[in-house]
Coordinates of C-alpha atoms in Angstrom, one line a residue:
Chain A
X1 CA 182.1 219.8 29.4
X2 CA 184.1 217.4 31.5
X3 CA 187.5 218.2 33.0
X4 CA 189.5 216.7 30.2
X5 CA 187.6 218.7 27.6
X6 CA 188.3 221.8 29.7
X7 CA 191.9 221.1 29.9
X8 CA 191.9 220.7 26.2
X9 CA 190.2 223.9 25.5
X10 CA 192.4 225.8 28.0
X11 CA 195.5 224.5 26.2
X12 CA 194.1 225.7 22.9
X13 CA 193.4 229.1 24.5
X14 CA 197.1 229.3 25.5
X15 CA 196.9 230.0 29.2
X16 CA 198.9 228.1 31.7
X17 CA 197.7 224.8 33.2
X18 CA 199.0 226.0 36.5
X19 CA 195.9 228.1 36.8
X20 CA 193.6 225.3 35.9
X21 CA 195.3 223.2 38.5
X22 CA 194.8 225.9 41.2
X23 CA 191.1 225.8 40.3
X24 CA 190.8 222.1 40.8
X25 CA 192.5 222.5 44.2
X26 CA 189.8 224.9 45.4
X27 CA 187.9 222.2 47.2
X28 CA 190.9 221.3 49.2
X29 CA 190.8 224.9 50.6
X30 CA 188.0 223.8 52.8
X31 CA 190.6 221.8 54.7
X32 CA 193.0 224.7 54.7
X33 CA 190.2 226.9 56.1
X34 CA 190.1 224.6 59.1
X35 CA 193.9 224.9 59.3
X36 CA 193.6 228.6 59.3
X37 CA 191.1 228.6 62.1
X38 CA 193.6 226.4 64.0
X39 CA 196.5 228.9 63.6
X40 CA 194.3 232.0 64.3
X41 CA 194.8 233.3 67.8
X42 CA 193.5 236.3 69.8
X43 CA 196.6 238.1 71.0
X44 CA 195.7 241.2 72.9
X45 CA 197.8 244.4 73.0
X46 CA 197.1 247.8 74.5
X47 CA 198.0 251.4 74.0
X48 CA 199.6 252.8 77.2
X49 CA 196.8 255.2 77.9
X50 CA 194.1 252.5 78.1
X51 CA 195.7 250.3 80.7
X52 CA 195.3 250.9 84.4
X53 CA 198.3 252.3 86.4
X54 CA 199.8 255.7 87.2
X55 CA 203.2 255.1 85.6
X56 CA 204.4 253.5 82.4
X57 CA 206.0 250.6 84.4
X58 CA 202.7 250.0 86.3
X59 CA 200.6 250.1 83.1
X60 CA 202.9 247.6 81.4
X61 CA 202.8 245.4 84.5
X62 CA 199.0 245.5 84.5
X63 CA 198.8 244.7 80.8
X64 CA 200.9 241.6 81.5
X65 CA 198.9 240.7 84.6
X66 CA 195.6 240.9 82.8
X67 CA 196.6 238.8 79.8
X68 CA 198.0 241.2 77.2
X69 CA 200.9 239.9 75.1
X70 CA 202.1 243.2 73.7
X71 CA 202.1 247.0 74.1
X72 CA 201.3 249.5 71.3
X73 CA 203.6 252.5 71.6
X74 CA 202.9 256.1 70.4
X75 CA 205.2 258.0 68.1
X76 CA 207.1 259.5 71.0
X77 CA 209.2 256.4 71.2
X78 CA 210.9 257.0 67.8
X79 CA 214.7 257.2 68.3
X80 CA 214.5 255.5 71.7
X81 CA 214.1 251.9 70.6
X82 CA 216.5 250.4 73.0
X83 CA 214.9 252.1 76.0
X84 CA 211.3 251.1 75.1
X85 CA 212.3 247.6 74.0
X86 CA 213.9 247.0 77.4
X87 CA 210.8 248.5 79.1
X88 CA 208.6 246.0 77.3
X89 CA 211.0 243.1 77.8
X90 CA 211.1 243.8 81.6
X91 CA 207.3 243.5 81.7
X92 CA 207.4 240.3 79.6
X93 CA 205.6 242.0 76.7
X94 CA 206.2 242.2 72.9
X95 CA 205.7 245.4 71.0
X96 CA 202.8 245.3 68.6
X97 CA 203.2 248.5 66.6
X98 CA 204.1 252.2 66.8
X99 CA 200.9 254.3 66.3
X100 CA 202.5 257.1 64.3
X101 CA 200.0 259.2 62.3
X102 CA 199.9 261.4 59.2
X103 CA 202.9 263.7 59.7
X104 CA 200.6 266.6 59.3
X105 CA 199.2 265.1 56.0
X106 CA 202.5 266.1 54.3
X107 CA 202.1 263.5 51.5
X108 CA 199.0 265.4 50.4
X109 CA 200.1 269.0 50.4
X110 CA 201.5 269.3 46.9
X111 CA 204.9 270.2 48.3
X112 CA 207.8 267.9 47.4
X113 CA 209.9 269.2 50.3
X114 CA 207.2 268.2 52.8
X115 CA 207.3 264.7 51.2
X116 CA 211.0 264.6 51.6
X117 CA 210.7 265.4 55.3
X118 CA 208.0 262.8 55.7
X119 CA 210.2 260.2 54.1
X120 CA 213.1 261.0 56.5
X121 CA 210.8 260.8 59.6
X122 CA 208.8 257.8 58.5
X123 CA 212.1 255.9 57.9
X124 CA 213.2 256.8 61.5
X125 CA 210.0 255.5 62.8
X126 CA 210.4 252.3 60.8
X127 CA 214.0 251.9 62.1
X128 CA 212.7 252.2 65.7
X129 CA 209.9 249.7 64.9
X130 CA 212.6 247.3 63.7
X131 CA 214.5 247.7 67.0
X132 CA 211.3 247.1 68.9
X133 CA 210.6 244.0 66.8
X134 CA 207.2 245.6 66.2
X135 CA 204.9 244.5 63.3
X136 CA 204.9 248.0 61.9
X137 CA 204.3 251.7 62.0
X138 CA 200.7 252.9 61.6
X139 CA 200.5 255.6 58.9
X140 CA 197.6 257.7 57.7
X141 CA 198.2 259.5 54.3
X142 CA 196.1 262.5 55.5
X143 CA 193.3 263.3 57.9
X144 CA 190.3 265.0 56.3
X145 CA 191.2 268.5 57.5
X146 CA 194.8 268.2 56.3
X147 CA 194.2 268.1 52.5
X148 CA 192.0 269.3 49.7
X149 CA 193.2 266.7 47.3
X150 CA 190.7 264.2 45.6
X151 CA 190.7 260.5 46.3
X152 CA 192.2 259.9 42.9
X153 CA 195.1 262.2 43.6
X154 CA 195.8 260.8 47.0
X155 CA 195.7 257.2 45.8
X156 CA 198.2 258.0 43.1
X157 CA 200.5 259.7 45.7
X158 CA 200.2 256.5 47.8
X159 CA 201.3 254.4 44.9
X160 CA 204.2 256.7 44.2
X161 CA 205.3 257.0 47.8
X162 CA 204.6 253.7 49.6
X163 CA 206.6 251.2 47.7
X164 CA 209.9 252.8 48.7
X165 CA 208.7 253.0 52.3
X166 CA 207.6 249.4 52.2
X167 CA 211.0 248.4 50.9
X168 CA 212.7 250.2 53.7
X169 CA 210.3 248.7 56.2
X170 CA 211.2 245.2 54.9
X171 CA 214.9 246.0 55.5
X172 CA 213.9 246.8 59.1
X173 CA 211.8 243.5 59.4
X174 CA 208.6 245.5 59.8
X175 CA 205.8 247.1 57.9
X176 CA 204.1 250.3 56.9
X177 CA 200.5 249.8 58.1
X178 CA 197.7 251.9 56.5
X179 CA 194.8 252.7 58.8
X180 CA 191.4 253.1 57.2
X181 CA 189.4 255.7 59.2
X182 CA 185.7 256.7 59.3
X183 CA 184.6 259.3 56.7
X184 CA 184.7 262.2 59.2
X185 CA 188.4 261.6 59.9
X186 CA 189.6 260.6 56.4
X187 CA 187.2 260.2 53.5
X188 CA 190.1 259.0 51.3
X189 CA 190.5 255.6 53.0
X190 CA 187.4 254.4 54.8
X191 CA 187.2 250.7 54.2
X192 CA 189.6 247.9 54.9
X193 CA 189.2 246.3 51.4
X194 CA 190.2 249.6 49.9
X195 CA 193.4 249.7 52.0
X196 CA 194.1 246.1 51.0
X197 CA 193.7 247.1 47.3
X198 CA 196.4 249.8 47.8
X199 CA 198.7 247.2 49.3
X200 CA 198.2 245.0 46.3
X201 CA 198.8 247.8 43.9
X202 CA 202.0 248.7 45.8
X203 CA 203.4 245.2 45.0
X204 CA 201.5 242.7 47.0
X205 CA 202.0 240.9 50.4
X206 CA 205.7 241.0 50.1
X207 CA 205.9 244.8 49.5
X208 CA 206.2 245.8 53.2
X209 CA 203.0 247.8 52.8
X210 CA 200.1 246.4 54.8
X211 CA 196.7 247.4 56.3
X212 CA 194.9 247.3 59.6
X213 CA 191.3 247.3 60.8
X214 CA 189.9 249.4 63.6
X215 CA 186.7 248.1 65.1
X216 CA 185.5 251.7 65.9
X217 CA 185.9 253.0 62.3
X218 CA 184.7 249.7 60.9
X219 CA 181.4 250.1 62.8
X220 CA 180.7 253.2 60.7
X221 CA 182.1 252.2 57.4
X222 CA 181.8 248.4 56.9
X223 CA 178.6 246.5 56.2
X224 CA 180.4 243.3 57.3
X225 CA 183.4 243.0 59.7
X226 CA 184.0 239.5 58.4
X227 CA 183.9 240.5 54.8
X228 CA 186.3 243.4 55.5
X229 CA 188.9 241.1 57.2
X230 CA 188.6 238.5 54.5
X231 CA 189.3 241.2 52.0
X232 CA 192.3 242.2 54.1
X233 CA 193.7 238.6 54.1
X234 CA 197.4 238.4 54.3
X235 CA 197.7 242.2 54.1
X236 CA 196.4 242.5 57.6
X237 CA 199.1 243.3 60.1
X238 CA 197.2 244.9 63.0
X239 CA 193.8 245.4 64.5
X240 CA 192.5 248.2 66.9
X241 CA 189.9 247.2 69.5
X242 CA 187.2 249.7 70.5
X243 CA 183.4 249.8 70.7
X244 CA 181.5 251.6 68.0
X245 CA 179.7 254.9 67.9
X246 CA 176.9 253.7 70.1
X247 CA 177.0 255.5 73.5
X248 CA 179.3 255.4 75.3
X249 CA 181.2 255.8 72.0
X250 CA 184.7 254.4 71.3
X251 CA 184.9 252.8 74.7
X252 CA 186.4 249.5 76.0
X253 CA 184.9 246.5 74.1
X254 CA 181.9 245.2 76.1
X255 CA 181.1 248.6 77.5
X256 CA 178.7 249.4 74.5
X257 CA 176.7 247.0 72.3
X258 CA 179.2 246.7 69.5
X259 CA 179.7 243.0 68.7
X260 CA 183.2 241.6 67.8
X261 CA 182.0 238.1 66.9
X262 CA 181.5 238.7 63.1
X263 CA 184.9 240.4 62.9
X264 CA 186.6 237.7 64.9
X265 CA 185.1 235.1 62.6
X266 CA 186.8 236.9 59.7
X267 CA 190.1 236.9 61.6
X268 CA 189.8 233.1 62.2
X269 CA 188.9 232.6 58.5
X270 CA 192.2 234.3 57.4
X271 CA 194.3 232.6 60.1
X272 CA 195.2 235.9 61.8
X273 CA 197.5 235.7 64.7
X274 CA 198.9 239.2 64.8
X275 CA 197.9 241.6 67.6
X276 CA 194.5 243.2 68.5
X277 CA 195.2 246.3 70.4
X278 CA 193.1 248.6 72.6
X279 CA 192.7 252.1 71.4
X280 CA 189.7 253.4 73.3
X281 CA 188.3 255.2 76.3
X282 CA 187.1 253.6 79.5
X283 CA 183.9 254.1 81.5
X284 CA 184.5 253.5 85.1
X285 CA 187.5 252.2 87.1
X286 CA 190.2 251.0 84.7
X287 CA 191.5 248.4 87.2
X288 CA 188.0 246.8 87.1
X289 CA 187.0 247.4 83.5
X290 CA 190.3 246.6 81.7
X291 CA 190.3 242.9 82.7
X292 CA 186.6 242.7 82.2
X293 CA 187.0 243.8 78.6
X294 CA 189.7 241.3 78.0
X295 CA 187.4 238.5 79.3
X296 CA 184.6 239.8 77.1
X297 CA 186.9 239.7 74.1
X298 CA 187.9 236.1 74.8
X299 CA 184.2 235.2 75.1
X300 CA 183.5 236.9 71.7
X301 CA 186.5 235.0 70.2
X302 CA 185.1 231.7 71.5
X303 CA 181.7 232.4 69.9
X304 CA 183.3 233.3 66.5
Chain B
X1 CA 184.0 237.6 84.0
X2 CA 181.2 235.1 83.6
X3 CA 178.0 235.6 81.6
X4 CA 176.0 236.6 84.6
X5 CA 178.5 239.2 85.6
X6 CA 178.5 240.6 82.1
X7 CA 174.7 240.8 82.0
X8 CA 174.9 242.7 85.3
X9 CA 177.5 245.2 84.0
X10 CA 175.6 245.6 80.7
X11 CA 172.4 246.5 82.6
X12 CA 174.3 249.0 84.7
X13 CA 175.7 250.5 81.5
X14 CA 172.1 250.9 80.3
X15 CA 172.2 249.2 76.9
X16 CA 169.6 246.7 75.8
X17 CA 169.8 243.1 76.7
X18 CA 168.6 242.3 73.2
X19 CA 172.1 243.1 72.0
X20 CA 173.7 240.8 74.6
X21 CA 171.3 238.1 73.6
X22 CA 172.3 238.4 69.9
X23 CA 175.9 238.0 70.9
X24 CA 175.2 234.8 72.8
X25 CA 173.4 233.6 69.7
X26 CA 176.5 234.1 67.5
X27 CA 177.6 230.5 67.7
X28 CA 174.2 229.3 66.4
X29 CA 175.1 231.2 63.2
X30 CA 177.4 228.4 62.3
X31 CA 174.2 226.3 61.7
X32 CA 172.6 229.2 59.9
X33 CA 175.7 229.4 57.7
X34 CA 175.0 225.8 56.6
X35 CA 171.4 226.8 56.0
X36 CA 172.5 229.6 53.8
X37 CA 174.7 227.3 51.8
X38 CA 171.7 225.1 51.3
X39 CA 169.5 227.9 49.9
X40 CA 172.3 229.3 47.7
X41 CA 171.9 228.4 44.1
X42 CA 173.7 229.2 40.9
X43 CA 171.0 230.6 38.6
X44 CA 172.4 231.7 35.3
X45 CA 171.1 234.6 33.2
X46 CA 172.5 236.1 30.0
X47 CA 172.5 239.4 28.2
X48 CA 171.0 239.0 24.7
X49 CA 174.3 239.8 22.9
X50 CA 176.2 237.0 24.6
X51 CA 173.9 234.1 23.6
X52 CA 174.2 232.3 20.3
X53 CA 171.5 232.9 17.7
X54 CA 170.7 235.3 14.9
X55 CA 167.4 236.6 16.3
X56 CA 166.1 237.6 19.7
X57 CA 163.8 234.6 19.7
X58 CA 166.7 232.2 18.8
X59 CA 169.0 233.7 21.5
X60 CA 166.3 233.2 24.1
X61 CA 165.6 229.7 23.0
X62 CA 169.3 228.9 23.2
X63 CA 169.6 230.4 26.6
X64 CA 166.8 228.1 27.8
X65 CA 168.3 225.1 26.0
X66 CA 171.7 225.5 27.5
X67 CA 170.5 226.0 31.1
X68 CA 169.9 229.7 31.7
X69 CA 167.0 230.6 33.9
X70 CA 166.7 234.2 32.9
X71 CA 167.5 236.9 30.4
X72 CA 169.1 240.3 31.2
X73 CA 167.6 243.0 29.0
X74 CA 169.1 246.3 27.9
X75 CA 167.6 249.7 28.4
X76 CA 165.9 249.6 25.1
X77 CA 163.0 247.6 26.6
X78 CA 161.8 250.4 28.8
X79 CA 158.2 251.2 28.0
X80 CA 157.8 247.8 26.3
X81 CA 157.4 245.7 29.4
X82 CA 154.4 243.6 28.1
X83 CA 156.2 242.7 24.8
X84 CA 159.5 241.7 26.4
X85 CA 157.8 239.9 29.3
X86 CA 155.9 237.8 26.8
X87 CA 159.1 237.1 24.8
X88 CA 160.8 235.8 28.0
X89 CA 157.7 233.8 29.0
X90 CA 157.5 232.2 25.6
X91 CA 161.0 231.0 26.0
X92 CA 160.4 229.8 29.5
X93 CA 162.8 232.4 31.0
X94 CA 162.5 234.9 33.9
X95 CA 163.9 238.4 33.5
X96 CA 166.9 239.0 35.8
X97 CA 167.4 242.8 35.4
X98 CA 167.4 245.7 33.0
X99 CA 171.0 246.9 32.4
X100 CA 170.3 250.6 32.2
X101 CA 173.4 252.8 32.8
X102 CA 174.2 256.3 34.0
X103 CA 171.7 258.5 32.0
X104 CA 174.7 260.4 30.8
X105 CA 176.0 261.0 34.4
X106 CA 173.1 263.4 34.9
X107 CA 173.2 263.0 38.7
X108 CA 176.7 264.4 38.8
X109 CA 176.5 267.4 36.5
X110 CA 175.5 270.1 39.0
X111 CA 172.2 270.8 37.1
X112 CA 168.9 270.2 39.0
X113 CA 167.0 270.0 35.7
X114 CA 169.2 267.1 34.6
X115 CA 168.5 265.3 37.9
X116 CA 164.7 265.9 37.3
X117 CA 164.9 264.3 33.9
X118 CA 167.0 261.4 35.3
X119 CA 164.3 260.8 38.0
X120 CA 161.5 260.7 35.4
X121 CA 163.4 258.2 33.2
X122 CA 164.7 256.0 36.0
X123 CA 161.2 255.7 37.3
X124 CA 160.0 254.6 33.8
X125 CA 162.8 252.0 33.8
X126 CA 161.7 250.8 37.3
X127 CA 158.1 250.6 36.2
X128 CA 159.1 248.4 33.3
X129 CA 161.3 246.3 35.6
X130 CA 158.2 245.8 37.7
X131 CA 156.2 244.6 34.7
X132 CA 159.0 242.2 33.8
X133 CA 159.2 241.0 37.4
X134 CA 162.9 241.7 37.2
X135 CA 165.1 242.0 40.3
X136 CA 166.0 245.6 39.4
X137 CA 167.5 248.3 37.2
X138 CA 171.3 248.6 37.1
X139 CA 172.2 252.2 37.7
X140 CA 175.7 253.9 37.6
X141 CA 175.8 257.4 39.2
X142 CA 178.4 258.5 36.6
X143 CA 181.1 257.1 34.4
X144 CA 184.6 258.6 34.9
X145 CA 184.4 260.9 31.8
X146 CA 180.9 262.2 32.7
X147 CA 181.8 264.1 35.8
X148 CA 184.4 266.2 37.5
X149 CA 182.9 265.9 41.0
X150 CA 184.8 264.5 43.9
X151 CA 183.9 261.2 45.6
X152 CA 182.6 263.1 48.6
X153 CA 180.2 265.1 46.4
X154 CA 179.0 262.1 44.4
X155 CA 178.4 260.1 47.6
X156 CA 176.3 262.9 49.0
X157 CA 174.3 263.2 45.8
X158 CA 173.6 259.4 46.0
X159 CA 172.3 259.7 49.5
X160 CA 170.1 262.6 48.5
X161 CA 168.8 260.9 45.3
X162 CA 168.6 257.2 45.8
X163 CA 166.2 256.8 48.8
X164 CA 163.4 258.3 46.7
X165 CA 164.3 256.0 43.8
X166 CA 164.5 253.1 46.1
X167 CA 161.1 253.9 47.5
X168 CA 159.6 254.0 44.0
X169 CA 161.4 250.7 43.1
X170 CA 159.8 249.1 46.1
X171 CA 156.3 250.2 44.9
X172 CA 157.2 248.4 41.6
X173 CA 158.5 245.3 43.5
X174 CA 162.0 245.8 42.2
X175 CA 165.3 247.5 43.1
X176 CA 167.7 250.2 42.0
X177 CA 171.0 248.2 41.7
X178 CA 174.3 250.1 42.0
X179 CA 177.1 248.7 39.9
X180 CA 180.7 249.1 41.1
X181 CA 183.1 249.5 38.2
X182 CA 186.8 249.4 37.8
X183 CA 188.7 252.6 38.4
X184 CA 189.1 253.4 34.7
X185 CA 185.3 253.4 34.2
X186 CA 184.2 255.0 37.5
X187 CA 186.6 255.9 40.2
X188 CA 183.8 256.9 42.5
X189 CA 182.4 253.4 43.1
X190 CA 185.0 250.7 42.6
X191 CA 184.4 248.1 45.3
X192 CA 181.3 246.1 46.2
X193 CA 181.7 246.8 50.0
X194 CA 181.5 250.5 49.2
X195 CA 178.3 250.1 47.2
X196 CA 176.9 248.1 50.1
X197 CA 177.8 250.9 52.5
X198 CA 175.8 253.4 50.2
X199 CA 172.8 251.0 50.4
X200 CA 173.1 250.9 54.2
X201 CA 173.3 254.7 54.4
X202 CA 170.2 255.0 52.1
X203 CA 168.1 253.1 54.6
X204 CA 169.2 249.5 54.7
X205 CA 168.1 246.3 53.1
X206 CA 164.5 247.4 52.9
X207 CA 165.2 250.7 51.1
X208 CA 164.9 249.3 47.6
X209 CA 168.5 250.4 47.0
X210 CA 170.9 247.5 46.3
X211 CA 174.2 246.5 44.9
X212 CA 175.7 244.1 42.4
X213 CA 179.1 242.5 41.8
X214 CA 180.7 242.2 38.3
X215 CA 183.5 239.5 38.2
X216 CA 185.3 241.5 35.5
X217 CA 185.5 244.7 37.6
X218 CA 186.1 242.8 40.8
X219 CA 189.2 241.2 39.3
X220 CA 190.8 244.6 39.1
X221 CA 189.4 246.2 42.3
X222 CA 188.9 243.4 44.9
X223 CA 191.6 241.6 46.9
X224 CA 189.0 238.9 47.8
X225 CA 185.8 238.1 45.8
X226 CA 184.6 236.2 48.8
X227 CA 185.1 239.1 51.1
X228 CA 183.4 241.4 48.7
X229 CA 180.3 239.3 48.4
X230 CA 180.1 238.8 52.2
X231 CA 180.3 242.6 52.6
X232 CA 177.4 242.8 50.1
X233 CA 175.3 240.4 52.0
X234 CA 171.6 240.9 51.7
X235 CA 172.2 244.1 49.6
X236 CA 173.3 241.9 46.7
X237 CA 170.7 241.7 44.0
X238 CA 172.7 240.8 40.9
X239 CA 176.0 239.4 39.6
X240 CA 177.7 239.9 36.3
X241 CA 179.7 237.0 34.9
X242 CA 182.9 237.7 32.8
X243 CA 186.5 236.7 32.8
X244 CA 189.1 239.2 34.2
X245 CA 191.6 241.5 32.4
X246 CA 193.8 238.6 31.5
X247 CA 193.9 237.9 27.8
X248 CA 191.4 237.3 26.2
X249 CA 189.9 240.1 28.4
X250 CA 186.3 240.2 29.6
X251 CA 185.5 237.0 27.8
X252 CA 183.2 234.1 28.7
X253 CA 184.0 232.5 32.0
X254 CA 186.5 229.6 31.4
X255 CA 188.0 231.3 28.4
X256 CA 190.7 233.0 30.5
X257 CA 192.3 232.1 33.8
X258 CA 190.0 234.1 36.1
X259 CA 188.7 231.8 38.9
X260 CA 185.1 232.0 40.1
X261 CA 185.5 229.6 43.1
X262 CA 186.4 232.2 45.7
X263 CA 183.5 234.5 44.7
X264 CA 181.0 231.6 44.5
X265 CA 182.1 230.6 48.0
X266 CA 181.1 234.1 49.1
X267 CA 177.7 233.7 47.3
X268 CA 177.2 230.4 49.1
X269 CA 178.1 232.0 52.5
X270 CA 175.4 234.7 52.1
X271 CA 172.8 232.3 50.7
X272 CA 172.6 234.1 47.4
X273 CA 170.0 232.7 45.0
X274 CA 169.5 235.7 42.7
X275 CA 170.9 235.6 39.2
X276 CA 174.4 235.5 37.8
X277 CA 174.3 237.0 34.3
X278 CA 176.7 236.9 31.4
X279 CA 178.0 240.3 30.3
X280 CA 181.1 239.5 28.3
X281 CA 182.6 238.7 24.9
X282 CA 183.2 235.3 23.4
X283 CA 186.3 233.7 21.7
X284 CA 185.2 231.3 19.1
X285 CA 181.8 229.9 18.1
X286 CA 179.1 230.9 20.5
X287 CA 177.1 227.8 19.9
X288 CA 180.1 225.8 21.2
X289 CA 181.5 228.2 23.8
X290 CA 178.3 229.4 25.5
X291 CA 177.3 226.0 26.9
X292 CA 180.9 225.1 27.6
X293 CA 181.1 228.3 29.8
X294 CA 177.9 227.3 31.6
X295 CA 179.3 223.9 32.4
X296 CA 182.6 225.5 33.6
X297 CA 180.5 227.7 36.0
X298 CA 178.7 224.8 37.4
X299 CA 182.0 223.1 38.0
X300 CA 183.3 226.2 39.8
X301 CA 180.2 226.4 41.9
X302 CA 180.6 222.7 42.8
X303 CA 184.2 223.4 44.0
X304 CA 183.1 226.5 46.1

């Protein structure tokens, strides 16, 4: 069957030629893949606890000094957007995200009042993220010990709950960011592709609901970091940097054998230029090891 | 930090240089990616019901005539390996797999006797697959209506049950092949990456436990066919070909708007040269539509 025959049969079958046209454009995507590699960029961020320094100001100054472009704040900054925005501004840093959490797993307790309280507090966090010009608020539906609900039940709760939160996030120019975790921490959402499928079912890439990947959890749960990030695609709004479960576990990248090349290749494939942020421990002197890890990551990016 | 410094620090940290060396080889993988694209091949198979013809012999003859390299048999062939091997041989076809099923979901009933019966029957199917020189036996732990167990419970049952089945499959030179299905059919295993993670946890690519992807189910469950197949990697032993849920649903590829280019790009990336097998309905005259669909698939492969 040649292309003309196929166009004929497709018209008879009554589906839009727009689709056929997108198929014929597929080869051109090879060029767009190169374009995506061009726009992809390793932009490093760090949680406060990982950076060297004995005060918040010194930690921020060291992040900037050693090549970070952003800081990842904890949930304690909610309601203090102006103060923490200024602190980041003064250090010459952007704010990547607020690492918020599960609100005690309140979505998955079977108590509508708990969900109402969760909504109020998550909206406050999203408002602060908006003030900070952050990419989003990291949200976990429930840690393993916080719920007895099945995966089916929790997924449905997510589809009922997240679209409203995503809509509110959009009004704040930010995102709700789902974090897949290893099975021990949250069996419900273990893989990046599964998080992406929740985003899609919540309304797609414009829903304000997005996903992240954490290299520590991915080491346990993913068979391919690259496959996982390609499945995340445009739903990906954040990445956590940490070594895997090899000893020393969950430490600075480069301090254990976990490779980042395959994952970075995936980030390049999808044209990711959001932030990759340290959430990990450190073996040894932070003032030595922190910049060493950043150099290691740039080497891995180069190889990807 | 230069490479020498890093080698020094890694030696101090006490992890193997073999790992460091594999990192530095990462760039060379770009070449091996091209090698994998070279060895990847679209090799089409078909279930008997999909092919045109009013007898098994005529269906097999038409498969061969229109470019199929293999037939996918149903579970009814178990115990009749010699007969069905000869039938395929006579038509000049290989046998891709036996499409077997869930054995009534007996793994997930909470009854050890049912599991014992399942073991006996799955081993018989694997023996027949060996006689047929097939890539494997497609196995579903349980369809949605067959079990009330949680995902956690079913996953543990898989890890308890599958390694022995995989070991037996290896003795027969074949595989147990897990089939991820859409949520309506089997919520437990919906995504290809999740199936691959079960294979890994069962002992890895040499365990005899493998995974497949079905383009119909993937349309509902995957955000990226390419990401899914890259996550499957060397665990992938089979692919089912069918259109998505667009109308007409689950029909011959090319008869509805579902694209195969992104998925085929993933198959090329991992160097897949196993079989892709029709499991779908047909709109119109099979003798016209079956070869048209094969040509459509070759066009999609070319674009990938």
